[in-house]
Coordinates of C-alpha atoms in Angstrom, one line a residue:
X1 CA 17.1 -19.3 66.3
X2 CA 13.9 -20.3 68.2
X3 CA 11.9 -17.8 66.0
X4 CA 13.3 -19.3 62.8
X5 CA 12.4 -22.8 63.9
X6 CA 8.8 -21.7 64.8
X7 CA 8.5 -20.0 61.4
X8 CA 9.7 -23.1 59.6
X9 CA 7.2 -25.2 61.5
X10 CA 4.3 -22.8 60.7
X11 CA 5.2 -22.9 57.0
X12 CA 5.4 -26.7 57.0
X13 CA 2.0 -26.9 58.7
X14 CA 0.5 -24.4 56.2
X15 CA 1.7 -26.6 53.4
X16 CA 0.0 -29.6 55.0
X17 CA -3.2 -27.6 55.8
X18 CA -3.8 -25.9 52.5
X19 CA -2.1 -28.0 49.8
X20 CA -4.1 -30.9 48.5
X21 CA -3.5 -33.7 46.0
X22 CA -4.3 -32.9 42.4
X23 CA -3.1 -33.4 38.9
X24 CA -2.6 -31.2 35.9
X25 CA -1.2 -31.4 32.4
X26 CA 2.1 -29.7 31.5
X27 CA 2.3 -29.0 27.7
X28 CA 5.1 -27.1 26.0
X29 CA 6.7 -26.3 22.6
X30 CA 3.8 -27.2 20.4
X31 CA 5.1 -25.3 17.4
X32 CA 1.9 -25.0 15.5
X33 CA 2.8 -24.2 11.9
X34 CA 5.7 -26.7 11.8
X35 CA 5.4 -30.0 9.9
X36 CA 3.4 -31.9 12.5
X37 CA 2.6 -29.2 15.1
X38 CA -1.1 -28.9 14.3
X39 CA -1.8 -32.7 14.3
X40 CA 0.3 -33.3 17.4
X41 CA -1.5 -30.6 19.4
X42 CA -4.9 -31.9 18.2
X43 CA -4.0 -35.3 19.4
X44 CA -2.9 -34.0 22.8
X45 CA -6.0 -31.9 23.3
X46 CA -8.2 -34.9 22.5
X47 CA -6.1 -37.1 24.9
X48 CA -6.3 -34.5 27.7
X49 CA -10.1 -34.3 27.3
X50 CA -10.3 -38.1 27.9
X51 CA -8.8 -37.7 31.4
X52 CA -11.3 -36.7 34.0
X53 CA -8.8 -36.4 36.8
X54 CA -6.9 -33.4 35.5
X55 CA -7.7 -30.0 37.1
X56 CA -6.2 -27.7 34.5
X57 CA -3.5 -27.4 31.8
X58 CA -0.4 -25.2 31.7
X59 CA 1.3 -24.4 28.4
X60 CA 4.8 -22.9 28.6
X61 CA 5.6 -21.3 25.2
X62 CA 6.6 -21.7 21.6
X63 CA 3.0 -22.3 20.9
X64 CA 3.6 -21.5 17.2
X65 CA 6.5 -22.0 14.8
X66 CA 6.8 -18.4 13.5
X67 CA 4.4 -16.4 15.6
X68 CA 2.3 -15.4 12.5
X69 CA -1.2 -14.2 13.0
X70 CA -2.6 -17.3 11.2
X71 CA -0.6 -19.7 13.3
X72 CA -1.8 -18.0 16.5
X73 CA -5.4 -18.2 15.4
X74 CA -5.0 -21.8 14.5
X75 CA -3.4 -22.6 17.9
X76 CA -6.1 -20.8 19.7
X77 CA -8.9 -22.7 17.9
X78 CA -7.3 -26.0 18.8
X79 CA -6.8 -25.1 22.4
X80 CA -10.4 -23.8 22.6
X81 CA -11.4 -27.5 22.4
X82 CA -10.0 -28.2 25.9
X83 CA -12.7 -29.0 28.4
X84 CA -10.6 -27.9 31.4
X85 CA -9.1 -24.4 32.1
X86 CA -5.8 -23.8 30.5
X87 CA -3.1 -21.2 31.2
X88 CA -0.6 -20.1 28.6
X89 CA 2.5 -18.0 28.1
X90 CA 4.5 -17.3 24.9
X91 CA 8.0 -18.4 24.0
X92 CA 10.7 -17.0 21.7
X93 CA 8.9 -18.3 18.5
X94 CA 5.8 -16.4 19.5
X95 CA 7.4 -13.1 20.4
X96 CA 10.7 -12.0 18.8
X97 CA 10.0 -14.1 15.7
X98 CA 6.4 -12.7 15.4
X99 CA 5.2 -10.6 12.6
X100 CA 3.2 -8.6 15.1
X101 CA 5.9 -8.2 17.7
X102 CA 4.0 -10.3 20.2
X103 CA 0.9 -8.1 19.9
X104 CA -1.3 -10.9 18.4
X105 CA -0.4 -13.4 21.0
X106 CA -1.9 -11.1 23.6
X107 CA -4.9 -10.4 21.3
X108 CA -5.6 -14.1 20.9
X109 CA -4.9 -15.4 24.5
X110 CA -5.6 -12.3 26.6
X111 CA -2.2 -11.9 28.2
X112 CA 1.4 -13.0 28.1
X113 CA 1.6 -13.8 31.8
X114 CA -0.7 -15.3 34.4
X115 CA -1.2 -15.9 38.1
X116 CA -3.8 -18.1 39.7
X117 CA -4.3 -20.1 43.0
X118 CA -5.2 -23.7 43.1
X119 CA -5.7 -25.9 46.2
X120 CA -3.2 -23.9 48.3
X121 CA -0.6 -23.2 45.6
X122 CA 0.0 -20.0 43.6
X123 CA 1.1 -20.5 40.0
X124 CA 2.9 -17.5 38.5
X125 CA 4.1 -17.3 34.9
X126 CA 6.1 -14.7 33.0
X127 CA 6.6 -14.2 29.3
X128 CA 10.1 -14.7 27.9
X129 CA 11.9 -14.9 24.6
X130 CA 14.3 -13.0 22.6
X131 CA 12.6 -9.9 21.4
X132 CA 14.9 -9.8 18.4
X133 CA 15.3 -13.0 16.5
X134 CA 18.3 -15.0 17.8
X135 CA 19.1 -12.5 20.6
X136 CA 19.4 -14.0 24.1
X137 CA 16.4 -15.1 26.0
X138 CA 15.0 -12.3 28.1
X139 CA 12.2 -11.9 30.7
X140 CA 10.7 -8.6 29.5
X141 CA 11.0 -5.6 31.7
X142 CA 7.2 -5.2 32.2
X143 CA 7.1 -8.9 33.3
X144 CA 9.8 -8.4 36.0
X145 CA 7.9 -5.3 37.2
X146 CA 4.7 -7.4 37.3
X147 CA 6.5 -10.3 39.0
X148 CA 7.8 -8.0 41.8
X149 CA 4.2 -6.6 42.4
X150 CA 2.7 -10.1 42.3
X151 CA 5.2 -11.6 44.7
X152 CA 4.7 -8.6 47.1
X153 CA 1.0 -9.5 47.3
X154 CA 1.8 -13.1 48.0
X155 CA 2.0 -14.3 51.6
X156 CA 5.5 -15.4 52.5
X157 CA 4.4 -18.9 53.4
X158 CA 2.3 -19.5 50.4
X159 CA 3.8 -22.3 48.2
X160 CA 4.6 -21.0 44.7
X161 CA 5.1 -22.7 41.3
X162 CA 6.9 -20.5 38.8
X163 CA 6.6 -21.0 35.0
X164 CA 8.7 -19.6 32.2
X165 CA 9.5 -20.7 28.7
X166 CA 13.2 -20.6 29.2
X167 CA 15.2 -22.3 32.0
X168 CA 16.1 -19.9 34.8
X169 CA 19.8 -19.9 33.8
X170 CA 22.1 -17.8 31.7
X171 CA 20.2 -18.7 28.5
X172 CA 18.2 -15.8 29.8
X173 CA 20.3 -12.6 30.0
X174 CA 18.4 -11.5 33.1
X175 CA 17.7 -14.9 34.8
X176 CA 18.7 -13.3 38.2
X177 CA 15.8 -10.9 37.9
X178 CA 13.5 -13.9 38.5
X179 CA 15.7 -16.1 40.8
X180 CA 16.6 -13.3 43.2
X181 CA 13.0 -12.4 43.7
X182 CA 11.6 -15.9 43.9
X183 CA 14.2 -17.0 46.5
X184 CA 12.7 -14.5 49.0
X185 CA 9.4 -16.5 48.9
X186 CA 8.2 -20.0 49.4
X187 CA 9.1 -21.2 45.8
X188 CA 8.5 -24.9 45.5
X189 CA 9.6 -25.6 41.9
X190 CA 9.8 -24.1 38.4
X191 CA 8.6 -25.3 35.1
X192 CA 10.0 -24.5 31.7
X193 CA 10.2 -25.6 28.1
X194 CA 12.5 -24.5 25.2
X195 CA 14.8 -27.5 25.3
X196 CA 12.3 -30.0 23.9
X197 CA 13.4 -32.7 26.4
X198 CA 12.3 -33.9 29.8
X199 CA 15.1 -32.7 32.1
X200 CA 15.6 -32.2 35.8
X201 CA 17.2 -28.8 36.9
X202 CA 18.1 -26.9 40.0
X203 CA 18.4 -23.2 39.6
X204 CA 20.3 -21.7 42.5
X205 CA 18.5 -23.9 45.0
X206 CA 15.1 -23.8 43.1
X207 CA 14.1 -27.3 41.9
X208 CA 12.9 -27.2 38.3
X209 CA 11.6 -29.4 35.5
X210 CA 11.9 -28.9 31.7
X211 CA 9.1 -30.6 29.8
X212 CA 9.4 -32.4 26.5
X213 CA 8.1 -30.8 23.3
X214 CA 4.7 -31.8 22.3
X215 CA 6.1 -32.5 18.8
X216 CA 6.6 -36.1 17.8
X217 CA 10.1 -35.3 16.4
X218 CA 11.6 -38.7 15.4
X219 CA 8.8 -40.6 17.2
X220 CA 5.5 -41.6 15.7
X221 CA 3.5 -39.5 18.2
X222 CA 4.0 -36.5 20.4
X223 CA 3.6 -36.1 24.1
X224 CA 3.4 -34.0 27.3
X225 CA 3.7 -34.5 31.1
X226 CA 1.1 -35.3 33.7
X227 CA 2.1 -33.6 37.0
X228 CA 0.8 -35.1 40.2
X229 CA 0.8 -33.0 43.3
X230 CA 0.6 -34.5 46.8
X231 CA 1.0 -32.8 50.1
X232 CA 4.8 -33.6 50.3
X233 CA 5.9 -34.4 46.7
X234 CA 5.4 -33.6 43.0
X235 CA 5.7 -36.3 40.3
X236 CA 6.2 -36.0 36.6
X237 CA 5.3 -38.7 34.1
X238 CA 5.2 -38.6 30.3
X239 CA 1.9 -39.1 28.5
X240 CA 1.7 -39.9 24.8
X241 CA -1.8 -39.6 23.3
X242 CA -3.8 -42.8 23.2
X243 CA -1.1 -44.6 25.2
X244 CA -0.8 -45.5 28.9
X245 CA 1.0 -43.1 31.2
X246 CA 4.7 -43.9 31.4
X247 CA 6.5 -44.4 34.7
X248 CA 7.3 -41.4 36.8
X249 CA 10.7 -40.0 35.6
X250 CA 11.0 -37.0 38.1
X251 CA 10.1 -36.5 41.7
X252 CA 10.5 -33.3 43.7
X253 CA 10.1 -33.3 47.5
X254 CA 8.0 -30.4 48.6
X255 CA 9.1 -28.4 51.7
X256 CA 9.4 -24.8 52.9
X257 CA 12.0 -23.1 50.7
X258 CA 15.1 -21.9 52.5
X259 CA 17.5 -19.5 50.6
X260 CA 21.1 -20.5 51.4
X261 CA 22.7 -17.0 51.5
X262 CA 26.1 -18.5 52.0
X263 CA 26.2 -19.7 48.4
X264 CA 27.4 -17.2 45.8
X265 CA 26.2 -17.4 42.3
X266 CA 27.3 -15.8 39.0
X267 CA 26.1 -12.3 38.3
X268 CA 26.9 -9.8 35.5
X269 CA 30.3 -8.1 36.1
X270 CA 30.7 -4.3 35.5
X271 CA 34.4 -4.1 35.9
X272 CA 34.9 -2.7 32.4
X273 CA 33.5 0.6 33.8
X274 CA 36.4 0.9 36.2
X275 CA 38.8 0.4 33.2
X276 CA 37.3 3.5 31.5
X277 CA 36.3 5.9 34.2
X278 CA 36.2 8.8 31.8
X279 CA 32.9 7.4 30.3
X280 CA 29.9 8.2 32.5
X281 CA 26.1 8.3 32.0
X282 CA 24.8 11.9 32.2
X283 CA 21.5 10.2 33.1
X284 CA 19.8 6.9 32.8
X285 CA 16.1 6.4 32.5
X286 CA 14.5 2.9 33.0
X287 CA 11.3 2.5 31.0
X288 CA 8.5 0.3 32.3
X289 CA 8.9 -2.2 29.4
X290 CA 11.5 -3.4 26.8
X291 CA 13.0 -0.9 24.5
X292 CA 14.0 -2.5 21.2
X293 CA 14.7 0.5 19.0
X294 CA 17.2 3.4 18.7
X295 CA 16.2 6.6 20.5
X296 CA 15.9 9.7 18.3
X297 CA 17.2 13.1 19.3
X298 CA 16.4 16.7 18.3
X299 CA 15.7 20.0 19.9
X300 CA 16.8 18.8 23.3
X301 CA 14.3 15.9 23.2
X302 CA 15.0 12.2 23.2
X303 CA 12.2 10.0 21.9
X304 CA 11.7 6.2 21.9
X305 CA 9.0 3.6 22.2
X306 CA 8.6 0.5 24.4
X307 CA 7.1 -3.0 24.1
X308 CA 3.9 -1.9 25.8
X309 CA 3.3 0.6 23.0
X310 CA 4.2 3.7 25.0
X311 CA 6.2 6.4 23.1
X312 CA 8.2 8.4 25.6
X313 CA 9.9 11.7 25.3
X314 CA 12.7 12.8 27.7
X315 CA 14.5 16.1 28.3
X316 CA 17.9 15.4 26.8
X317 CA 19.7 17.3 29.5
X318 CA 18.0 15.8 32.6
X319 CA 16.5 12.5 31.4
X320 CA 13.2 13.6 32.9
X321 CA 10.0 12.8 31.1
X322 CA 8.6 15.5 28.8
X323 CA 5.5 13.7 27.4
X324 CA 4.2 10.3 26.5
X325 CA 1.8 8.9 23.9
X326 CA 0.2 5.5 24.2
X327 CA -0.3 3.3 21.1
X328 CA -2.0 -0.1 21.2
X329 CA 0.9 -2.2 20.1
X330 CA 4.6 -2.8 20.8
X331 CA 7.1 -0.3 19.4
X332 CA 10.0 -2.0 17.6
X333 CA 10.3 0.8 15.1
X334 CA 13.1 3.3 15.7
X335 CA 11.5 6.8 15.5
X336 CA 12.8 9.5 13.2
X337 CA 12.5 13.2 13.8
X338 CA 12.1 15.8 11.0
X339 CA 10.3 19.1 10.7
X340 CA 9.4 18.9 14.5
X341 CA 7.6 15.7 13.8
X342 CA 8.3 12.3 15.4
X343 CA 7.4 9.5 12.9
X344 CA 7.3 5.9 14.1
X345 CA 5.5 2.6 13.4
X346 CA 3.5 0.6 16.0
X347 CA 2.5 -3.0 16.5
X348 CA -1.1 -1.7 16.4
X349 CA -0.8 -1.4 12.7
X350 CA -0.5 2.4 12.5
X351 CA 2.2 4.8 11.4
X352 CA 2.2 7.8 13.6
X353 CA 3.3 11.4 13.2
X354 CA 3.5 13.2 16.6
X355 CA 4.3 16.8 17.5
X356 CA 7.9 16.7 18.8
X357 CA 7.2 19.3 21.5
X358 CA 4.0 17.9 23.0
X359 CA 3.3 14.4 21.6
X360 CA 0.0 15.4 20.0
X361 CA -1.0 13.4 16.9
X362 CA -0.4 15.2 13.6
X363 CA -1.6 12.3 11.5
X364 CA -1.7 8.5 11.6
X365 CA -1.8 6.1 8.7
X366 CA -3.6 2.7 9.2
X367 CA -2.1 -0.4 7.7
X368 CA -3.3 -4.1 7.6
X369 CA -0.8 -5.5 10.2
X370 CA 1.8 -4.5 12.7
X371 CA 4.5 -1.9 11.6
X372 CA 7.8 -3.1 13.1
X373 CA 10.0 -1.5 10.5
X374 CA 11.8 1.9 11.0
X375 CA 11.1 4.9 8.8
X376 CA 13.5 7.0 6.7
X377 CA 12.9 10.4 5.2
X378 CA 13.6 11.6 1.6
X379 CA 12.5 15.1 1.0
X380 CA 8.7 15.1 1.5
X381 CA 8.5 11.3 1.6
X382 CA 8.3 9.0 4.7
X383 CA 9.4 5.4 3.6
X384 CA 8.6 2.5 5.9
X385 CA 7.8 -1.2 5.7
X386 CA 5.3 -3.3 7.6
X387 CA 4.1 -6.8 8.3
X388 CA 1.3 -6.7 5.8
X389 CA 3.7 -7.5 2.9
X390 CA 3.8 -3.9 2.0
X391 CA 6.4 -1.1 1.8
X392 CA 5.0 2.4 1.7
X393 CA 5.9 6.0 0.8
X394 CA 3.8 8.5 2.6
X395 CA 3.5 12.3 2.4
X396 CA 5.3 13.8 5.3
X397 CA 2.7 16.5 5.9
X398 CA -0.5 14.5 5.6
X399 CA 0.4 10.9 6.0
X400 CA -1.4 10.1 2.7
X401 CA -0.1 7.2 0.7
X402 CA 2.0 8.3 -2.3
X403 CA 2.8 4.7 -3.4
X404 CA 2.7 1.2 -2.1
X405 CA 4.7 -2.0 -3.1
X406 CA 2.6 -4.9 -1.8
X407 CA 4.6 -7.9 -3.0
X408 CA 7.0 -8.3 -0.1
X409 CA 7.5 -11.8 1.2
X410 CA 7.5 -11.9 5.0
X411 CA 7.6 -9.0 7.5
X412 CA 9.8 -6.0 7.4
X413 CA 11.5 -5.2 10.7
X414 CA 14.5 -3.0 9.9
X415 CA 15.6 0.4 8.5
X416 CA 15.7 0.9 4.7
X417 CA 18.5 2.5 2.8
X418 CA 18.0 5.3 0.2
X419 CA 20.7 5.2 -2.5
X420 CA 20.9 6.3 -6.1
X421 CA 17.2 6.9 -6.5
X422 CA 16.3 3.6 -4.9
X423 CA 15.0 2.5 -1.5
X424 CA 16.6 -0.8 -0.5
X425 CA 15.4 -3.1 2.4
X426 CA 15.2 -6.7 3.5
X427 CA 12.4 -8.8 5.0
X428 CA 11.9 -12.1 6.8
X429 CA 10.9 -13.5 3.5
X430 CA 14.4 -14.3 2.1
X431 CA 14.8 -11.3 -0.2
X432 CA 16.4 -7.9 -0.3
X433 CA 14.4 -5.5 -2.4
X434 CA 15.2 -2.4 -4.4
X435 CA 12.3 -0.2 -5.4
X436 CA 12.3 3.0 -7.4
X437 CA 12.2 5.8 -4.9
X438 CA 9.6 7.9 -6.6
X439 CA 7.2 5.2 -8.0
X440 CA 7.7 2.2 -5.8
X441 CA 8.3 0.0 -8.9
X442 CA 10.4 -3.1 -8.2
X443 CA 13.8 -2.7 -9.8
X444 CA 15.4 -5.9 -8.5
X445 CA 15.3 -8.4 -5.6
X446 CA 18.1 -10.6 -4.3
X447 CA 18.4 -13.6 -2.1
X448 CA 21.3 -15.6 -0.8
X449 CA 20.1 -18.9 -2.1
X450 CA 18.7 -20.2 1.2
X451 CA 15.2 -21.6 1.1
X452 CA 15.1 -21.2 4.8
X453 CA 13.7 -17.8 5.8
X454 CA 15.8 -17.8 9.0
X455 CA 18.7 -16.7 6.8
X456 CA 16.8 -13.7 5.4
X457 CA 18.6 -10.3 5.1
X458 CA 16.0 -8.8 7.5
X459 CA 17.9 -7.3 10.4
X460 CA 20.9 -5.8 8.7
X461 CA 20.6 -2.2 7.6
X462 CA 22.2 -2.1 4.2
X463 CA 25.1 0.3 3.4
X464 CA 26.2 1.4 -0.1
X465 CA 29.0 3.2 -1.9
X466 CA 30.5 3.2 -5.4
X467 CA 27.4 1.5 -6.9
X468 CA 27.7 -1.4 -4.5
X469 CA 25.2 -2.4 -1.7
X470 CA 26.7 -4.3 1.3
X471 CA 24.7 -6.5 3.6
X472 CA 25.2 -9.4 6.1
X473 CA 22.4 -11.9 6.7
X474 CA 22.3 -14.6 9.4
X475 CA 24.2 -16.8 7.0
X476 CA 27.4 -15.0 8.2
X477 CA 28.5 -13.8 4.9
X478 CA 29.4 -10.2 4.0
X479 CA 27.8 -9.8 0.6
X480 CA 28.5 -7.1 -2.1
X481 CA 25.6 -6.5 -4.6
X482 CA 25.5 -4.5 -7.7
X483 CA 23.1 -1.6 -6.9
X484 CA 22.1 -1.3 -10.5
X485 CA 20.8 -4.8 -11.1
X486 CA 20.9 -6.8 -7.9
X487 CA 23.6 -9.2 -9.1
X488 CA 26.0 -10.7 -6.5
X489 CA 29.5 -9.3 -6.9
X490 CA 31.1 -11.3 -4.1
X491 CA 30.4 -13.1 -0.8
X492 CA 32.9 -13.5 2.0
X493 CA 32.5 -15.7 5.1
X494 CA 36.1 -15.4 6.3
X495 CA 35.2 -13.5 9.5
X496 CA 31.7 -14.8 10.3
X497 CA 30.1 -11.3 10.3
X498 CA 26.5 -11.6 11.3
X499 CA 24.1 -8.8 10.5
X500 CA 26.1 -6.0 12.2
X501 CA 27.9 -3.8 9.7
X502 CA 28.7 -0.2 9.0
X503 CA 30.3 2.1 6.5
X504 CA 33.3 4.4 7.2
X505 CA 32.9 8.2 6.8
X506 CA 35.2 8.2 3.8
X507 CA 33.3 5.2 2.3
X508 CA 36.5 3.3 1.9
X509 CA 35.8 0.6 4.5
X510 CA 32.9 -1.6 5.4
X511 CA 33.0 -2.6 9.1
X512 CA 31.7 -5.9 10.4
X513 CA 31.1 -7.2 13.9
X514 CA 32.0 -10.9 14.1
X515 CA 30.4 -13.6 16.3
X516 CA 33.4 -13.8 18.5
X517 CA 35.4 -10.8 19.9
X518 CA 36.4 -9.1 16.7
X519 CA 35.6 -6.0 14.6
X520 CA 36.9 -6.4 11.0
X521 CA 37.4 -4.1 8.1
X522 CA 36.9 -4.7 4.3
X523 CA 37.9 -2.4 1.5
X524 CA 34.9 -1.3 -0.6
X525 CA 35.5 -2.7 -4.0
X526 CA 33.8 -4.8 -6.7
X527 CA 36.0 -7.9 -6.2
X528 CA 36.4 -9.8 -2.9
X529 CA 39.0 -7.9 -1.0
X530 CA 39.3 -10.4 1.9
X531 CA 39.5 -9.1 5.5
X532 CA 41.8 -6.0 5.5
X533 CA 42.2 -5.9 9.3
X534 CA 41.0 -7.4 12.5
X535 CA 40.7 -6.0 16.0
X536 CA 40.1 -8.2 19.0
X537 CA 37.9 -6.1 21.3
X538 CA 37.2 -9.0 23.6
X539 CA 33.4 -8.7 23.8
X540 CA 33.0 -12.5 23.7
X541 CA 30.3 -14.5 21.8
X542 CA 28.1 -12.1 19.9
X543 CA 25.0 -12.3 17.7
X544 CA 22.8 -9.2 17.9
X545 CA 22.2 -6.7 15.1
X546 CA 23.6 -3.6 16.6
X547 CA 25.1 -1.7 13.6
X548 CA 28.5 0.0 13.6
X549 CA 28.4 3.8 13.4
X550 CA 31.4 6.0 12.6
X551 CA 31.7 9.6 13.8
X552 CA 34.7 11.8 14.3
X553 CA 37.2 9.1 13.6
X554 CA 35.6 6.6 16.0
X555 CA 33.4 3.5 15.5
X556 CA 30.6 2.9 18.0
X557 CA 28.6 -0.3 18.6
X558 CA 26.7 -2.3 21.2
X559 CA 26.7 -5.9 22.3
X560 CA 24.3 -8.5 23.6
X561 CA 25.6 -8.1 27.2
X562 CA 24.7 -4.4 27.6
X563 CA 28.1 -3.0 26.7
X564 CA 28.9 -0.1 24.3
X565 CA 32.3 0.2 22.7
X566 CA 34.2 2.8 20.8
X567 CA 37.2 1.8 18.7
X568 CA 39.8 3.6 16.6
X569 CA 39.6 2.0 13.1
X570 CA 42.7 3.7 11.8
X571 CA 45.0 2.3 14.5
X572 CA 42.8 -0.7 15.3
X573 CA 42.5 -0.2 19.0
X574 CA 39.8 -0.1 21.6
X575 CA 39.2 3.5 22.9
X576 CA 36.6 2.6 25.6
X577 CA 33.8 0.4 26.7
X578 CA 30.9 0.9 29.1
X579 CA 28.4 -1.6 30.4
X580 CA 24.9 -0.3 31.2
X581 CA 23.0 -3.6 32.0
X582 CA 23.1 -7.2 30.8
X583 CA 20.8 -7.1 27.9
X584 CA 21.0 -6.3 24.2
X585 CA 22.2 -2.9 23.2
X586 CA 20.3 -1.5 20.2
X587 CA 22.1 0.4 17.4
X588 CA 23.4 3.5 19.1
X589 CA 22.6 7.1 18.2
X590 CA 26.0 8.9 18.1
X591 CA 25.6 12.6 18.7
X592 CA 29.3 13.4 18.4
X593 CA 32.6 11.9 19.4
X594 CA 31.9 12.7 23.1
X595 CA 28.2 12.1 23.4
X596 CA 26.2 9.0 22.7
X597 CA 22.6 8.0 23.1
X598 CA 21.9 4.4 23.7
X599 CA 19.1 2.0 24.7
X600 CA 19.0 -1.6 25.9
X601 CA 16.4 -4.3 25.5
X602 CA 15.6 -4.2 29.3
X603 CA 14.4 -0.7 28.8
X604 CA 17.4 1.4 29.9
X605 CA 18.0 4.6 28.0
X606 CA 21.2 6.4 28.7
X607 CA 23.1 9.5 27.6
X608 CA 26.8 8.6 27.8
X609 CA 29.4 11.3 27.9
X610 CA 33.2 10.8 27.4
X611 CA 35.3 13.3 29.4

């Protein structure tokens, strides 16, 4: 008890000795590229430059509206006018909504996280965002590894300020990765954006402040916060450009942080694994960064890429690493294996063909932007789309371009469908395209009537049968399209299917995953059949594009909370479920009815076996 009291006194004295009074600007959610984003940020930069008593500026994400290369360059040019140092992290609009998969944020600003010391305090900031549009917020795997290392090098008594775009609550699927670590140290408070309003928080004992958006919204002018640090308190006050500082709206008393271990907080629950003990991971490998693609498998080798651009190959029996290959951009592309080649796109703008056995480059094909889309193979053709408004057919042996279609609106991020001599794919530019497989000529394009590109048919892999293409965009309709001419046959919103669909092995049923608990089935026909059946699986609220795959009479799919399910579509019942972690499960690779290869956004790759 005496030792604890002495330690607390020493920490308190260290706060008084090293921490000094200073002020800084706290800016967030600038959304350059939106209606007033550019003008509002220019006004804020000019306003900050007029204040001589600010030591630095922190900017906590959603710097741009859509994360495009042009928006990032524009934001960087505006922020370059600041006369004091600034420290910046991305938000969900800069990462998962980005045409480069977050690559260009790092190119423009140098990093997606930061740490610096100022007058006795250590400021630590991590990236966060969904890394698939509209998935849950997520602190990336590489950031949690970095945070752990950064905290270990921080003296226990050093006062810490932590910054993140999202609040440290369950709007992040892995909030506990940060809170559990920070509570072991002298965390003073946290800053966040995302909510666009000034708001006081407390995250499991950690005091926190959300800052208002820099956008003017319904006001005539935008704004930000001035943060004043004294030796015993921190004060927040809103500042609107050219106007007087508003009264303090938030005060936090600074003191040595004490973690109350008697309090219990919500954590992910894995009880589903005890319900189905016959499902076990043969092995689980945890990559050093996010994995947002489906692992490929052939010749006893499992291959996938991560968000740091590393392509990893594992021994399929042991899960041990066989080889790696480093690209210079995030991998969102699901690799495909054919003729002992691994073919995959990278955020560095290249399409790679690697030797399956050793990872050596066979060829690479350079494009003009990131390649986040996944390849498919037809004979001697590799077909893949990129973020340079281009869909390509390459020769599988040489990587040489056979044809290009360069009239795509928006970026391509998903896997195309080959059907009846056509290659069919969507983009974040509102349209679904059908090209002639052999010439690349546009045969038709379709859109759902929404002018807003957020409703684009970009994340749903199309399926087709009987001359009909089926898709589900974020507008929550299942849509049937005539494969010959692109005409809409029917649209059904009865079950709120969002992006995740699949086709039965006999082509008689289209499966859909709804946004709340249910898997549904529709008969494949040219007129609206309505929902044929519903199965309540009980997975809760759901919104991630993990497609439904049928094999050996079972349908397999993943959810946003790290769980994989198998259902019996004939008898409409759940066969099993297994939870791996608490982040998004990518579309699974079903080897057979007893073996399944899966990956999660947090970088876990598992081989599941059903006994």
